[in-house]
Coordinates of C-alpha atoms and ligand atoms in Angstrom, one line a residue:
M1 CA -122.4 -217.7 40.8
A2 CA -119.4 -215.5 41.1
D3 CA -119.5 -215.3 37.3
A4 CA -123.1 -214.1 37.2
N5 CA -122.2 -211.5 39.8
T6 CA -119.3 -210.2 37.9
I7 CA -121.3 -209.9 34.8
L8 CA -124.0 -207.9 36.6
D9 CA -121.4 -205.7 38.2
S10 CA -119.7 -204.8 35.0
K11 CA -122.9 -204.2 33.1
L12 CA -124.1 -202.0 35.9
R13 CA -121.0 -199.9 35.5
E14 CA -120.8 -200.0 31.7
I15 CA -124.5 -199.2 31.0
F16 CA -125.6 -197.1 34.0
G17 CA -122.3 -195.8 35.3
Y18 CA -123.0 -197.0 38.9
T19 CA -120.4 -198.7 41.0
S20 CA -122.5 -200.9 43.2
F21 CA -126.1 -202.2 43.6
N22 CA -128.5 -200.7 46.1
P23 CA -129.9 -203.1 48.7
H24 CA -131.9 -205.9 47.2
Q25 CA -131.3 -204.9 43.6
R26 CA -128.9 -207.7 42.8
E27 CA -131.1 -210.4 44.4
I28 CA -134.2 -209.2 42.6
I29 CA -132.4 -209.1 39.3
K30 CA -131.1 -212.7 39.8
T31 CA -134.5 -213.9 40.9
I32 CA -136.2 -212.6 37.8
R33 CA -133.5 -213.9 35.5
S34 CA -134.0 -217.3 37.0
G35 CA -137.6 -217.2 35.9
R36 CA -139.2 -217.0 39.4
D37 CA -142.0 -214.6 40.3
C38 CA -140.9 -211.8 42.6
L39 CA -142.6 -209.2 44.8
A40 CA -140.4 -206.3 45.8
I41 CA -141.4 -203.7 48.3
L42 CA -138.9 -200.9 48.2
P43 CA -139.3 -197.2 49.3
T44 CA -139.1 -194.4 46.8
G45 CA -135.6 -193.6 45.7
S46 CA -134.3 -197.1 46.2
G47 CA -133.9 -197.8 42.5
K48 CA -136.8 -199.9 41.6
S49 CA -136.5 -199.2 37.9
L50 CA -133.1 -200.7 37.7
C51 CA -134.5 -204.0 38.9
Y52 CA -136.2 -204.6 35.6
Q53 CA -134.2 -202.4 33.3
L54 CA -130.9 -204.2 33.8
P55 CA -132.3 -207.8 33.3
A56 CA -134.3 -206.6 30.3
I57 CA -131.3 -205.1 28.6
L58 CA -129.3 -208.2 29.3
S59 CA -131.9 -210.5 27.8
D60 CA -130.8 -210.4 24.1
D61 CA -133.6 -210.4 21.5
K62 CA -136.3 -210.6 24.1
L63 CA -138.9 -208.0 25.2
A64 CA -139.7 -207.1 28.8
I65 CA -143.1 -205.6 29.4
V66 CA -143.5 -202.9 32.0
V67 CA -147.0 -201.9 33.1
S68 CA -147.2 -198.5 34.7
P69 CA -150.2 -196.4 35.6
L70 CA -148.9 -192.9 34.9
I71 CA -148.2 -191.7 31.4
S72 CA -145.8 -188.9 32.6
L73 CA -143.7 -191.4 34.6
M74 CA -143.5 -193.7 31.6
K75 CA -142.4 -190.9 29.3
D76 CA -139.8 -189.9 31.8
Q77 CA -138.4 -193.4 32.2
V78 CA -138.2 -193.9 28.4
L79 CA -136.4 -190.6 28.1
Q80 CA -133.9 -191.5 30.7
L81 CA -133.4 -195.0 29.5
N82 CA -132.8 -194.0 25.9
Q83 CA -130.0 -191.8 27.0
L84 CA -128.2 -195.0 27.9
G85 CA -129.0 -196.6 24.6
E86 CA -132.1 -197.0 22.4
Y87 CA -133.7 -199.6 24.7
A88 CA -137.3 -198.7 25.2
V89 CA -140.6 -197.7 23.6
L90 CA -143.9 -196.6 25.0
L91 CA -147.4 -197.5 24.0
N92 CA -150.4 -195.5 25.3
S93 CA -153.3 -193.4 24.3
S94 CA -151.2 -190.2 24.3
L95 CA -149.2 -191.1 21.2
S96 CA -150.0 -189.9 17.8
R97 CA -151.2 -192.6 15.4
E98 CA -147.9 -192.3 13.6
D99 CA -145.7 -192.7 16.7
Y100 CA -147.9 -195.5 17.9
R101 CA -147.4 -197.4 14.6
E102 CA -143.7 -196.7 14.6
N103 CA -143.3 -198.1 18.1
L104 CA -145.3 -201.2 17.2
S105 CA -143.0 -201.9 14.3
R106 CA -139.9 -201.5 16.4
I107 CA -141.3 -204.0 18.8
V108 CA -142.1 -206.5 16.1
E109 CA -138.6 -206.1 14.6
G110 CA -137.0 -206.8 17.9
Q111 CA -135.3 -203.4 18.1
V112 CA -136.0 -202.7 21.7
R113 CA -135.7 -204.5 25.0
I114 CA -138.5 -202.8 27.1
L115 CA -142.0 -201.9 26.3
Y116 CA -143.6 -199.4 28.7
V117 CA -147.4 -199.8 28.5
A118 CA -150.5 -198.6 30.2
P119 CA -152.6 -201.5 31.5
E120 CA -155.6 -200.8 29.3
T121 CA -153.4 -200.6 26.2
L122 CA -151.7 -203.8 27.0
M123 CA -155.1 -205.6 27.3
K124 CA -156.2 -204.6 23.9
P125 CA -156.7 -207.7 21.7
H126 CA -154.4 -206.4 18.9
I127 CA -151.6 -205.8 21.3
L128 CA -151.9 -209.2 22.9
D129 CA -151.9 -210.8 19.5
L130 CA -148.8 -208.9 18.6
L131 CA -147.1 -210.0 21.7
E132 CA -147.7 -213.6 20.8
G133 CA -145.4 -213.1 18.0
V134 CA -142.4 -211.8 20.0
T135 CA -140.4 -213.5 22.7
V136 CA -141.3 -211.8 26.0
S137 CA -138.7 -212.1 28.8
F138 CA -140.8 -211.1 31.8
L139 CA -143.6 -208.9 32.9
T140 CA -143.1 -206.1 35.4
I141 CA -146.0 -204.5 37.2
D142 CA -144.8 -201.1 38.5
E143 CA -146.8 -199.5 41.2
A144 CA -148.3 -202.9 41.9
H145 CA -150.4 -201.6 44.8
C146 CA -152.8 -200.2 42.2
I147 CA -154.2 -203.6 41.9
S148 CA -155.5 -203.5 45.5
E149 CA -158.6 -201.9 46.8
W150 CA -156.8 -201.5 50.1
G151 CA -154.1 -199.3 48.6
H152 CA -154.4 -195.6 48.2
D153 CA -154.5 -195.7 44.5
F154 CA -156.7 -198.5 43.2
R155 CA -157.0 -198.8 39.4
P156 CA -159.6 -201.2 38.1
E157 CA -157.6 -201.7 34.9
Y158 CA -154.9 -203.4 36.9
R159 CA -157.4 -206.2 37.8
Q160 CA -157.5 -207.3 34.2
L161 CA -153.8 -208.1 34.3
A162 CA -154.4 -211.4 35.9
T163 CA -155.8 -212.8 32.6
L164 CA -152.3 -212.4 31.2
R165 CA -151.2 -215.3 33.3
E166 CA -153.4 -217.6 31.3
R167 CA -152.4 -216.2 28.0
F168 CA -148.7 -216.3 28.8
P169 CA -148.4 -219.1 31.3
G170 CA -144.7 -219.4 31.7
L171 CA -144.0 -215.7 32.0
P172 CA -142.3 -214.6 35.2
V173 CA -143.8 -211.6 36.9
L174 CA -142.0 -208.9 38.9
A175 CA -144.3 -206.8 41.0
L176 CA -142.9 -203.5 42.4
T177 CA -144.4 -201.1 44.9
A178 CA -143.5 -198.7 47.7
T179 CA -146.6 -199.5 49.6
A180 CA -145.9 -201.8 52.4
T181 CA -149.1 -202.9 54.2
K182 CA -149.6 -206.6 54.6
R183 CA -153.1 -206.5 53.1
V184 CA -151.9 -204.8 50.0
R185 CA -149.1 -207.2 49.7
E186 CA -151.4 -210.2 49.9
D187 CA -153.7 -208.7 47.4
I188 CA -151.0 -208.2 44.9
V189 CA -149.9 -211.9 45.1
K190 CA -153.5 -213.1 44.9
N191 CA -154.7 -210.9 42.1
L192 CA -151.7 -211.3 39.9
H193 CA -151.9 -215.1 40.5
M194 CA -148.2 -215.0 41.5
K195 CA -146.6 -218.4 42.0
N196 CA -144.5 -218.9 45.1
P197 CA -143.0 -215.5 44.7
A198 CA -139.7 -214.5 46.2
L199 CA -140.4 -211.6 48.5
Y200 CA -138.0 -208.6 49.1
V201 CA -138.9 -205.9 51.6
A202 CA -136.5 -203.1 52.2
S203 CA -136.5 -200.8 55.2
F204 CA -138.6 -197.7 54.7
D205 CA -136.0 -195.5 56.3
R206 CA -134.6 -192.9 53.9
P207 CA -131.4 -192.0 55.7
N208 CA -130.6 -189.1 53.4
L209 CA -133.7 -187.2 54.5
F210 CA -133.2 -184.8 57.3
L211 CA -136.4 -184.5 59.4
E212 CA -137.2 -181.4 61.3
V213 CA -140.3 -180.0 63.0
E214 CA -140.5 -176.4 64.0
E215 CA -143.3 -174.8 66.0
K216 CA -145.2 -172.5 63.6
N217 CA -145.2 -169.0 64.8
S218 CA -144.5 -166.7 61.9
P219 CA -144.7 -169.2 59.0
F220 CA -143.8 -167.0 56.1
R221 CA -140.7 -165.7 57.9
Q222 CA -139.8 -169.2 58.9
L223 CA -140.2 -170.3 55.3
T224 CA -138.0 -167.6 53.9
A225 CA -135.3 -168.1 56.5
F226 CA -135.3 -171.8 55.6
L227 CA -135.2 -171.1 51.8
E228 CA -132.2 -168.9 52.2
K229 CA -130.2 -172.0 52.8
F230 CA -131.1 -173.5 49.5
P231 CA -130.5 -170.9 46.8
D232 CA -131.3 -172.1 43.3
Q233 CA -132.1 -175.5 44.5
S234 CA -135.3 -177.4 43.7
G235 CA -137.9 -177.9 46.4
I236 CA -141.6 -178.3 47.2
V237 CA -143.7 -176.4 49.7
Y238 CA -146.9 -178.1 50.6
C239 CA -149.8 -176.2 52.1
A240 CA -153.4 -176.9 52.8
S241 CA -155.4 -174.6 50.6
R242 CA -155.4 -173.2 47.0
K243 CA -155.6 -169.7 48.2
E244 CA -152.6 -170.1 50.4
T245 CA -150.5 -171.5 47.6
E246 CA -151.2 -168.4 45.5
Q247 CA -150.5 -166.1 48.4
I248 CA -147.2 -167.7 49.2
V249 CA -146.1 -167.7 45.6
G250 CA -147.0 -164.0 45.4
K251 CA -145.0 -163.1 48.4
L252 CA -142.0 -165.2 47.4
T253 CA -142.0 -163.7 43.9
K254 CA -142.0 -160.3 45.4
Q255 CA -138.8 -161.2 47.3
G256 CA -137.2 -162.4 44.1
V257 CA -137.6 -166.1 44.9
S258 CA -138.4 -168.2 41.9
A259 CA -141.7 -170.0 42.6
L260 CA -144.9 -171.2 40.9
P261 CA -148.2 -172.6 42.3
Y262 CA -149.8 -176.0 41.7
H263 CA -153.3 -176.9 42.8
A264 CA -156.5 -178.4 41.7
G265 CA -158.2 -175.1 41.0
M266 CA -155.8 -174.4 38.1
S267 CA -156.5 -175.5 34.5
A268 CA -154.8 -178.8 33.6
E269 CA -152.8 -176.9 31.0
K270 CA -151.4 -174.4 33.5
R271 CA -150.7 -177.1 36.0
N272 CA -148.7 -179.0 33.4
R273 CA -146.8 -175.9 32.4
N274 CA -145.8 -175.3 36.0
Q275 CA -144.8 -178.9 36.6
E276 CA -142.8 -178.9 33.4
A277 CA -141.0 -175.6 34.5
F278 CA -140.1 -177.3 37.7
I279 CA -138.8 -180.5 36.1
R280 CA -136.7 -178.5 33.7
D281 CA -135.2 -176.3 36.4
D282 CA -136.9 -173.2 35.0
V283 CA -138.4 -172.5 38.4
S284 CA -136.9 -173.6 41.7
I285 CA -139.9 -173.9 44.0
I286 CA -143.4 -175.3 43.5
V287 CA -145.9 -174.3 46.2
A288 CA -148.6 -177.0 46.0
T289 CA -151.5 -178.5 47.6
I290 CA -151.2 -182.2 48.0
A291 CA -152.2 -182.7 44.3
F292 CA -148.6 -182.2 43.3
G293 CA -145.9 -184.8 42.9
M294 CA -147.7 -188.0 41.8
G295 CA -146.5 -187.9 38.2
I296 CA -143.0 -186.7 38.7
N297 CA -139.7 -188.4 39.1
K298 CA -137.4 -185.5 39.6
P299 CA -134.4 -186.9 41.4
D300 CA -132.8 -183.7 42.7
V301 CA -135.6 -182.2 44.9
R302 CA -133.5 -180.9 47.8
F303 CA -136.2 -179.9 50.3
V304 CA -139.8 -180.3 51.1
V305 CA -141.5 -177.9 53.5
H306 CA -144.9 -178.6 55.1
Y307 CA -146.4 -175.2 55.7
D308 CA -149.4 -176.9 57.2
L309 CA -149.9 -180.1 59.1
P310 CA -150.5 -183.1 56.8
K311 CA -153.7 -185.0 57.7
N312 CA -151.9 -188.3 58.1
I313 CA -148.5 -189.7 58.4
E314 CA -148.8 -191.8 55.2
S315 CA -149.3 -188.7 53.1
Y316 CA -146.5 -186.9 55.0
Y317 CA -144.2 -189.8 54.2
Q318 CA -145.2 -189.9 50.6
Q319 CA -144.6 -186.1 50.2
I320 CA -141.2 -186.0 51.9
G321 CA -140.4 -189.0 49.8
R322 CA -140.3 -186.8 46.8
A323 CA -137.1 -185.3 48.1
G324 CA -133.7 -186.7 47.7
R325 CA -134.4 -189.5 45.3
D326 CA -130.9 -189.3 44.0
G327 CA -129.6 -190.3 47.4
L328 CA -128.0 -187.0 48.2
P329 CA -129.1 -185.3 51.5
A330 CA -132.4 -183.4 51.4
H331 CA -134.1 -181.4 54.1
C332 CA -137.7 -181.9 55.2
L333 CA -139.2 -179.2 57.5
L334 CA -142.6 -179.4 59.0
L335 CA -144.2 -176.3 60.6
L336 CA -146.4 -177.4 63.4
G337 CA -149.1 -175.0 64.2
Y338 CA -151.6 -175.5 67.0
G339 CA -154.2 -173.5 65.1
D340 CA -153.8 -176.1 62.3
I341 CA -154.4 -178.9 64.7
S342 CA -157.6 -177.4 65.9
K343 CA -158.7 -176.8 62.3
I344 CA -158.2 -180.4 61.5
R345 CA -160.1 -181.4 64.7
Y346 CA -162.9 -179.2 63.7
F347 CA -163.3 -180.9 60.3
I348 CA -163.1 -184.3 61.9
N349 CA -165.9 -183.4 64.2
Q350 CA -168.1 -182.3 61.3
K351 CA -168.0 -185.9 60.0
E352 CA -171.3 -187.7 60.5
D353 CA -170.0 -191.2 60.2
E354 CA -168.6 -192.4 63.6
K355 CA -166.2 -194.9 62.0
E356 CA -164.8 -192.2 59.7
K357 CA -164.4 -189.9 62.6
R358 CA -162.6 -192.5 64.6
I359 CA -160.2 -193.3 61.8
A360 CA -159.5 -189.6 61.2
N361 CA -158.8 -189.1 64.9
N362 CA -156.4 -192.0 65.0
Q363 CA -154.6 -190.7 61.9
L364 CA -154.3 -187.3 63.5
S365 CA -152.9 -188.7 66.7
V366 CA -150.3 -190.8 64.9
M367 CA -149.3 -187.7 62.9
L368 CA -148.9 -185.7 66.2
G369 CA -147.0 -188.6 67.7
F370 CA -144.4 -187.9 65.1
A371 CA -144.6 -184.1 65.1
E372 CA -144.4 -183.8 68.9
A373 CA -141.9 -186.5 69.4
T374 CA -138.9 -185.8 71.6
C375 CA -137.1 -189.0 70.6
C376 CA -135.6 -189.7 67.2
R377 CA -138.3 -188.9 64.6
R378 CA -137.5 -192.1 62.8
I379 CA -138.9 -194.1 65.6
P380 CA -142.5 -193.0 65.3
L381 CA -142.3 -192.6 61.5
L382 CA -141.0 -196.1 60.8
H383 CA -143.2 -197.5 63.5
Y384 CA -146.1 -196.7 61.3
F385 CA -144.6 -199.0 58.7
G386 CA -144.2 -201.8 61.3
E387 CA -140.5 -201.2 61.7
N388 CA -138.6 -201.0 64.9
Y389 CA -135.9 -198.4 64.5
Q390 CA -132.9 -199.3 66.6
K391 CA -130.1 -196.8 66.0
E392 CA -129.0 -194.7 69.0
N393 CA -128.8 -191.6 67.0
C394 CA -129.9 -191.3 63.4
G395 CA -127.8 -188.2 62.8
A396 CA -130.5 -186.8 60.5
C397 CA -133.3 -185.5 62.6
D398 CA -133.6 -182.4 64.8
N399 CA -134.0 -184.4 68.0
C400 CA -131.0 -186.5 67.4
L401 CA -128.8 -183.6 66.5
D402 CA -130.1 -181.9 69.7
G403 CA -128.2 -184.7 71.5
G404 CA -130.3 -187.7 70.8
R405 CA -130.6 -190.1 73.7
G406 CA -127.4 -188.9 75.2
E407 CA -126.6 -188.2 78.9
A408 CA -129.1 -186.1 80.7
R409 CA -127.8 -183.2 82.8
D410 CA -129.1 -180.9 85.5
L411 CA -131.3 -178.3 84.0
T412 CA -133.1 -177.2 87.1
V413 CA -132.3 -173.5 86.8
E414 CA -133.3 -173.5 83.1
A415 CA -136.5 -175.3 83.8
Q416 CA -137.3 -172.8 86.6
K417 CA -136.7 -169.8 84.2
F418 CA -138.9 -171.4 81.5
M419 CA -141.7 -172.2 83.9
S420 CA -141.7 -169.0 85.8
C421 CA -142.0 -167.2 82.4
V422 CA -145.0 -169.3 81.6
W423 CA -146.5 -168.4 85.0
R424 CA -145.8 -164.7 84.8
T425 CA -147.2 -164.3 81.3
G426 CA -150.5 -165.8 82.5
Q427 CA -150.3 -169.4 81.3
M428 CA -151.9 -168.7 77.9
F429 CA -149.1 -168.4 75.5
G430 CA -147.4 -171.0 73.3
M431 CA -143.8 -172.0 73.2
G432 CA -142.6 -169.6 70.6
Y433 CA -143.9 -166.6 72.5
I434 CA -142.5 -167.8 75.9
I435 CA -139.1 -168.2 74.2
N436 CA -139.3 -164.8 72.7
V437 CA -139.8 -163.3 76.2
L438 CA -137.1 -165.4 77.7
R439 CA -134.7 -164.2 75.0
G440 CA -135.6 -160.6 75.4
S441 CA -137.5 -160.0 72.2
T442 CA -138.9 -156.6 71.4
E443 CA -141.5 -158.1 69.1
K444 CA -144.6 -156.0 68.9
R445 CA -146.8 -158.5 70.7
V446 CA -144.4 -158.8 73.6
V447 CA -144.2 -155.0 74.1
Q448 CA -147.9 -154.5 73.7
N449 CA -148.6 -157.1 76.4
G450 CA -146.0 -155.3 78.6
H451 CA -144.0 -158.5 78.9
D452 CA -140.8 -156.7 78.3
K453 CA -141.2 -155.3 81.8
L454 CA -141.3 -158.8 83.4
S455 CA -138.5 -160.1 85.5
T456 CA -138.2 -163.1 83.3
W457 CA -137.8 -160.9 80.1
G458 CA -134.4 -161.5 78.7
I459 CA -133.1 -163.9 81.4
G460 CA -132.7 -166.7 78.7
K461 CA -130.4 -164.9 76.3
G462 CA -127.7 -167.4 77.0
H463 CA -129.5 -170.1 75.0
S464 CA -130.6 -170.4 71.4
K465 CA -134.2 -170.6 70.4
Q466 CA -133.7 -174.2 69.5
A467 CA -132.2 -175.1 72.9
W468 CA -135.2 -173.5 74.7
Q469 CA -137.5 -175.4 72.3
Q470 CA -135.8 -178.6 73.2
L471 CA -136.2 -177.9 76.9
G472 CA -139.9 -176.9 76.4
R473 CA -140.6 -180.1 74.7
Q474 CA -139.0 -182.1 77.5
L475 CA -141.0 -180.2 80.1
I476 CA -144.2 -181.2 78.3
A477 CA -143.0 -184.8 77.8
H478 CA -142.3 -185.1 81.5
G479 CA -145.6 -183.7 82.4
L480 CA -144.5 -180.5 84.1
L481 CA -146.2 -178.4 81.5
S482 CA -149.4 -179.1 79.7
Q483 CA -150.2 -177.8 76.3
D484 CA -153.6 -176.7 75.1
P485 CA -154.4 -179.1 72.3
A486 CA -156.2 -176.5 70.3
Y487 CA -154.0 -173.4 70.6
G488 CA -150.7 -174.6 72.1
G489 CA -150.9 -172.4 75.2
L490 CA -148.7 -173.7 78.0
K491 CA -149.8 -174.2 81.6
L492 CA -148.0 -175.5 84.7
T493 CA -149.1 -178.8 86.1
A494 CA -148.9 -179.9 89.8
A495 CA -145.6 -181.6 88.9
A496 CA -144.1 -178.2 88.1
W497 CA -144.2 -176.7 91.6
P498 CA -141.7 -178.9 93.3
V499 CA -139.1 -177.8 90.7
L500 CA -140.2 -174.2 90.8
R501 CA -140.6 -173.8 94.6
S502 CA -138.3 -176.2 96.3
G503 CA -135.6 -176.7 93.6
K504 CA -136.4 -180.4 92.9
S505 CA -133.9 -181.2 90.2
F506 CA -134.9 -181.5 86.6
L507 CA -132.6 -183.6 84.3
G508 CA -132.7 -183.3 80.5
Q509 CA -130.8 -182.2 77.5
M510 CA -130.2 -178.8 76.1
N511 CA -127.9 -178.1 73.3
E512 CA -124.9 -176.2 74.6
G513 CA -121.9 -174.7 72.9
K514 CA -122.6 -175.1 69.2
K515 CA -125.2 -173.2 67.4
P516 CA -127.7 -175.9 66.6
E517 CA -128.9 -174.3 63.4
E518 CA -125.4 -174.3 61.9
A519 CA -124.5 -177.7 63.3
R520 CA -127.7 -179.1 61.8
L521 CA -127.1 -177.7 58.3
K522 CA -123.5 -178.9 58.3
K523 CA -124.6 -182.3 59.2
A524 CA -127.4 -182.4 56.6
A525 CA -125.2 -181.2 53.9
A526 CA -122.2 -183.4 54.8
L527 CA -122.3 -185.6 51.7
N528 CA -123.6 -182.9 49.7
R529 CA -123.0 -179.7 47.9
E530 CA -122.1 -177.5 50.8
D531 CA -119.1 -179.6 51.7
V532 CA -117.9 -180.2 48.2
L533 CA -118.9 -176.8 46.9
A534 CA -117.5 -174.8 49.8
D535 CA -114.5 -174.3 47.7
P536 CA -115.2 -171.3 45.4
A537 CA -113.4 -172.8 42.4
T538 CA -115.3 -176.0 42.7
R539 CA -118.5 -174.2 43.0
N540 CA -117.8 -172.1 39.9
L541 CA -117.0 -175.2 38.0
F542 CA -120.2 -176.8 39.2
E543 CA -122.2 -173.8 38.1
E544 CA -120.6 -173.9 34.7
L545 CA -121.3 -177.6 34.3
R546 CA -124.9 -177.0 35.4
Q547 CA -125.3 -174.3 32.8
K548 CA -124.0 -176.6 30.1
R549 CA -126.4 -179.3 31.2
K550 CA -129.3 -177.0 31.1
E551 CA -128.3 -175.8 27.6
L552 CA -128.1 -179.3 26.3
A553 CA -131.3 -180.3 27.9
D554 CA -133.2 -177.4 26.5
E555 CA -131.9 -178.1 23.0
M556 CA -133.2 -181.6 23.3
G557 CA -136.4 -180.5 25.0
M558 CA -135.7 -182.7 28.0
P559 CA -135.3 -182.2 31.8
P560 CA -131.7 -181.5 32.8
Y561 CA -131.5 -184.6 35.0
V562 CA -131.9 -186.8 32.0
V563 CA -128.5 -185.5 30.8
F564 CA -126.7 -185.9 34.1
S565 CA -127.7 -185.9 37.7
D566 CA -126.6 -183.4 40.3
R567 CA -124.5 -186.0 41.9
T568 CA -122.7 -186.6 38.6
L569 CA -121.9 -182.9 38.2
I570 CA -120.8 -182.6 41.8
E571 CA -118.4 -185.5 41.4
M572 CA -117.1 -184.0 38.1
A573 CA -116.5 -180.6 39.9
K574 CA -114.7 -182.4 42.8
Y575 CA -112.6 -184.9 41.0
R576 CA -112.0 -183.0 37.8
P577 CA -111.5 -185.9 35.4
S578 CA -109.1 -184.9 32.6
T579 CA -109.6 -187.9 30.2
L580 CA -112.5 -189.9 29.0
A581 CA -111.3 -192.9 30.9
E582 CA -111.3 -190.8 34.2
M583 CA -114.7 -189.4 33.2
M584 CA -116.1 -193.0 33.1
E585 CA -115.2 -193.4 36.8
I586 CA -117.7 -190.7 37.7
H587 CA -121.1 -191.8 39.1
G588 CA -123.8 -192.0 36.5
V589 CA -121.4 -191.9 33.5
G590 CA -121.9 -195.1 31.4
A591 CA -120.5 -195.9 28.0
V592 CA -123.2 -194.1 26.0
K593 CA -123.4 -191.0 28.0
L594 CA -119.6 -190.8 27.9
E595 CA -119.7 -190.9 24.2
R596 CA -122.5 -188.4 23.9
Y597 CA -121.4 -185.9 26.5
G598 CA -117.9 -186.7 27.6
S599 CA -116.2 -184.5 25.0
I600 CA -118.6 -181.6 25.8
F601 CA -118.0 -181.6 29.5
L602 CA -114.3 -182.4 29.5
P603 CA -113.1 -179.1 28.1
I604 CA -115.2 -177.2 30.6
I605 CA -113.4 -179.1 33.4
S606 CA -109.9 -178.7 32.0
K607 CA -110.4 -175.0 31.5
Ligands
ADP1 P1 -137.8 -195.6 42.8 O1 -138.5 -196.0 41.5 O2 -137.5 -196.8 43.7 O3 -138.3 -194.4 43.4 P2 -135.7 -194.9 40.9 O4 -135.7 -196.2 40.1 O5 -136.4 -193.7 40.3 O6 -136.3 -195.2 42.3 O7 -134.2 -194.6 41.2 C1 -133.9 -193.5 42.1 C2 -132.6 -193.0 41.7 O8 -131.5 -193.9 42.1 C3 -132.4 -192.7 40.2 O9 -131.8 -191.5 40.0 C4 -131.5 -193.9 39.8 O10 -130.8 -193.6 38.7 C5 -130.6 -194.1 41.0 N1 -130.1 -195.5 41.2 C6 -130.7 -196.6 41.0 N2 -129.9 -197.7 41.2 C7 -128.7 -197.2 41.6 C8 -127.5 -197.8 42.0 N3 -127.3 -199.1 42.1 N4 -126.5 -196.9 42.3 C9 -126.6 -195.6 42.2 N5 -127.8 -194.9 41.9 C10 -128.8 -195.7 41.6
ZN2 ZN1 -133.1 -189.2 64.7

């Protein structure tokens, strides 16, 4: 056993340049190598591909078949894999006749270890005949939820795959998916005729994603303030309508921010072009409707902003999941607008079918349970996936950084200030407005309403906006304030008066001392660039390495991350390897990449 482990460890290092396995990878690899069927349910970014790539590469002379639904993803995988050695080919309808033939012959001659194939191509009689003639090591079904009608992405072609079990009876099957529900899981096992499969289910927590919700008051300003913290980094902004994507891109471009739109109203060609520009780091930001993200595998997306409320938590999770696949910290900001909620409610009410209406209402309330949570955001999010999140403080959501479930203190005076401001402004304004008045804002609306003359104007300057927001959320959560579900206007409830009139004490948390905004960023960036790259020399070096990477990638017509990941470049800039042997110690540098790129990057570092 120890022996098998040592071999896996050294191959992981030699071929992929990684020092250790991610959770479950080793067990899955061993299971499939032992010839047993295996179902693995792992979230995005957990390294599913390695689970079949490593055993495939280790099975000399044999061919592993990988079925995948999306051509763009297959292409990307083959590109990345072939940077490590010429291991893989692709068969699907997008290939020219010549390439198709060439790939077929490489398979027959046993030159490759992995065949990526679309399901309908695999089921063609001539391909099946051809595969009879080679030794197949195992069959991988990627995105295995596509076989289930209960999943979000049913593909009828996947159903045909079951007949493979008759044609290749002894062939072990590895099914991979990031979709967790029990029904889908059972469907996969049943429809693929899996035999006593080993089951691996990982937690759906993505600890490197920082989760934050802000009340939406001036969204574009909020967006640009957020973007300032991520200069030149890749990110996605999701919004609800095509028109809005175009408008936001227009305004960003005017401010010199590099952004392109992506939505279903554009021609396929233009969409592809924008997606490609994003993948190749020619543009930093994509402003998209939900149509964007399915076919891409970009590992270094550093932020996802939801400009509008997603309609359910499943799509929210999927969309934020596109950030931080490389395991480095990434930031997810959701702007919660009460107008958006009432818009969604309106559309739900238009539905004729009662059942549909009920489902949509449920989905909305689960989504709001997350967005309006005052506890750790991972609790409601993971609850949706049937997980019970236990940590005291996740360290990576706004609520936890605001103090988490720490000690409550006496906030009676602050609560009085907040609530009397609600009262004096006439109990019709939302949280953002109340806080502006408390903090003495001279914003047009405040002045027009004469609220700069109120006794409560400016009495809250001692606290940051975030601290007041935190208090406001607690007053709502404890039932002292009620919030208009459609517009977000705050009102006092009967429970408010004892605190306001007779000084009944109110206990809660408010972030004192540190500026939460800064604390938050520091925390989110701890592992990441900002810490390592705070040093100007290191940052300069990183930028130079990045430029070289882009140059090489452009020459080869590939995305930069195929050459090296950000993490690799950050480690190079930090540790400054001076020999090839030292270079090999860097994350993501295996034997082949060392040979290809080592001598190109070393001189930049030594200079
Ligand atoms: P998934 O398909 O589960 O979303 P991927 O297979 O695309 O995940 O892998 C996500 C990222 O993690 C990739 O950049 C991959 O190279 C990296 N990765 C995979 N396994 C490891 C590992 N053991 N150590 C470090 N990085 C890994
Ligand atoms: Zn948390």
